[in-house]
């Protein structure tokens, strides 16, 4: 009798266990979309199965035996039918890749060009800044995560085709159009088409990017880009993988290609305590830049503040930034700035020849300029940049 | 059992005694390590109770020899202490340093962490209870439940009224472990293997002393790699840690950075956007955040007479005095306490009120973002007074959660003040007043000759800021519901915003939860009406407890000890209810193990007809209380002038709910063919499962969906549905019903 009771109890337990397990499975299946709502999954999206108004056939796609592959960036996503790539913006409709980020920016603002940051490119001018949703990286500290870690289906977008972007920039008296905030590589076609029109109308084009792109698409895009700010997030493959979900090497190549193509280039390095604040690594980075001829490329060290998922890290101490700047200057880089720290002279431009201050800045404003047609007013040294 | 005759009951008591402090300590620790919020709390409690329920069900499958019981019991007392180290020590091994892992990973981690203690405690309770009931009869079930509840009450009171004020989590866990250890050793002092028992006990004591002396410091070091940990203090409100990186001092609250020194921009924006609005500000009320540098910015205005600076956690003032120069001025009055309680009694009229609080991430925090709060504030402001608060902002785009949150709070502010403006900066700064809001901040700063580093023409582009402000306003939903104390729309919006960071869509999440609950309800009711009845009772009582505690906080204010008192009274009610019924059963039937017999004098009827109705009557009482609570809350708001009466009324209702639940437990565990121990295990498990899902569903689904008052009615409605279901089963399937109980 005891044995029967024990068997009955075990049966009951198994029955309840199966029931509860089934309930959990059903619930998880119902709720699973909630855990994979973001774009960076390659999952099916809740959209029409035909390309819509804001779609354009994607460039740099190849057919492989395993299906369509996007070759814009080193992610090289294989994208099955009805799904999107890691960036969320390249989608397979009936065996053809389309960009779904064309003419539908979710973020449109007018910023001072110094905010990009670009300090040697028409200072004091305004940049008409646009971005669609999506990004091909997944930085843990992204300050634009609300648009980068999602896709255009989930954002409130404007209807702003390339011609209209240029018209708006002209109307707003902006010197340039900046493709920025999220990652313009993921709205490649939109960027290129808009840039072409902008150039024809005398508007400059600024690319603000992480630089995570293959060489060929970069070269084609760069033909229409006048200036770029590239985020060199660290100088370590390991950190690039763990912090950003990418690789270092392609970004270094981007820097070289842009320099070679004479795109005005400025580089930003965000110094994150515990991640990218290793001074030895910063020295290595600056040495590489020096060796590869980036002495006249402005380098901006930015102060980190907790953002997105990196909230349990303190802000960057000011002295770390100051030390980083010193290392960069000692390595031979001529223009090294610290962003967003008030009351320092690290925002000023110093002549690399006579070491006198040629541009005095405070915030986004120039207080005094001793430049004469792009040269130092004291010694005549050419100060790299586009000044007028 | 080879301990003293009462050793089993002592173990039951010890399980309860250790469980409640362990639950609170581990929850606080996980919140501290991961920086969670209300969502996480609900899920944590659900995980705790579900795992304990699983442990009690496991007792039916596994054997436990009597002589091993004290050994397992000792392990139970020391487990919380051991488990405390794990989140600290392993956090940066499992997750990248400094990141919030996300709800899913936190849940998985929590489940794994809680499994050893919860399963063991559920298992031990069920096993020991089983043995006691087998030896002494079903009528002991109620007494056993009562003793466990009494232990929970004792442990809860000790923690809430003593330990949390004196000790950090590690020391508190050490004290609980030592006390539990003593109880076990005392009960089994005549055990056959007392030498081995003693050796284990000594090891636990030694470990306890080491933890007491070094545990906190040792563990916290792991949380802040590449930083110099200066100080870490656990307070009733969480953990505050101070670290240094170079010359910079950083203050973390529950591992989230509160501020770093040399971060002027944040302080300047929080202060100057609002202070320039008033021509001659004299009296300022600062609700939280002063030590981040806000007070120094306020004092730049020469017209300032006083700053009343209030924090709920007094340790923040200690940190401020020790590590900053923010509290040196004699113009600053430091006030400890709940701001709403302070405002009710405040005599001064304020020209400026700045709330620099965390966002409305919990029902508690939401109280500072409601129309009722703003209305109260306005009464204490001068006619030209200006009020400001801030919310997280991603400057270039507001996602859905942000839009909902901003819309709700914008409309809430507009319902009290005639002018509201949002200034975008590092955060979104809401400035509200009945006077016109100036948007030419930089000009105003210059006019007042205030020296600033960031809020000036050099860093601020006013046209751009105005454009962005209009852009934000243009995205807001004019029809968004106003945020009220009892309809916390802002909390739901924040949850959506927060979950978006981990790419979780809250709607699907909630649907999944509803599906799960529905299935469990159906399963519980149709698989076993006895367990179903206990499940619903646990669900209702837990749900109503959450509602009442929340309602009390809203009406009266937040006082940590009172919350502990609520929990203790609840446990006491469970104990009293169960024991009362148990004693009654002893009187009714001393010799017969069957529950009821034909007894003309007492009027009790045979099992197959009455049994199901008595718990139904109790369920009806629970349902009635659930429907009365909304009216009671309205009444409570009118008698706020008599706080003692208010407190007494709340405690009485909690006592009633918990007593009824205790009675239900005792009734149901005396039923059933295998009521001799088997049913207590199942009913205990059902109670826990119901309680866990009740707390979860209430905080995650009911309150955000229908508000606090209606959530209570919803709980009552569920009760009624189940009652009808139980009656239906008994009435129309008597043959089957009879089989259930034989």
CSV table of C-alpha atoms in Angstrom, one decimal, chain A residues 112-114 118-126 175-176 204 206 226-227 264 266 366 385-388:
chain,number,residue,atom,x,y,z
A,112,UNK,CA,26.8,73.1,-34.5
A,113,UNK,CA,29.5,71.3,-36.5
A,114,UNK,CA,31.7,71.2,-33.3
A,118,UNK,CA,34.6,68.4,-35.9
A,119,UNK,CA,36.8,71.4,-34.9
A,120,UNK,CA,38.8,71.9,-38.1
A,121,UNK,CA,36.0,71.8,-40.5
A,122,UNK,CA,34.2,75.1,-41.1
A,123,UNK,CA,34.0,76.0,-37.5
A,124,UNK,CA,31.0,77.9,-36.4
A,125,UNK,CA,28.8,76.4,-39.2
A,126,UNK,CA,25.7,74.4,-38.8
A,175,UNK,CA,26.8,74.4,-44.5
A,176,UNK,CA,26.7,70.7,-44.3
A,204,UNK,CA,29.2,69.5,-47.6
A,206,UNK,CA,29.9,64.8,-43.0
A,226,UNK,CA,33.9,65.8,-47.4
A,227,UNK,CA,34.6,65.2,-43.7
A,264,UNK,CA,38.9,65.5,-43.9
A,266,UNK,CA,38.9,63.7,-37.2
A,366,UNK,CA,35.4,80.4,-31.0
A,385,UNK,CA,41.7,71.7,-41.7
A,386,UNK,CA,39.0,73.5,-43.7
A,387,UNK,CA,38.7,76.9,-42.1
A,388,UNK,CA,36.7,79.2,-44.2
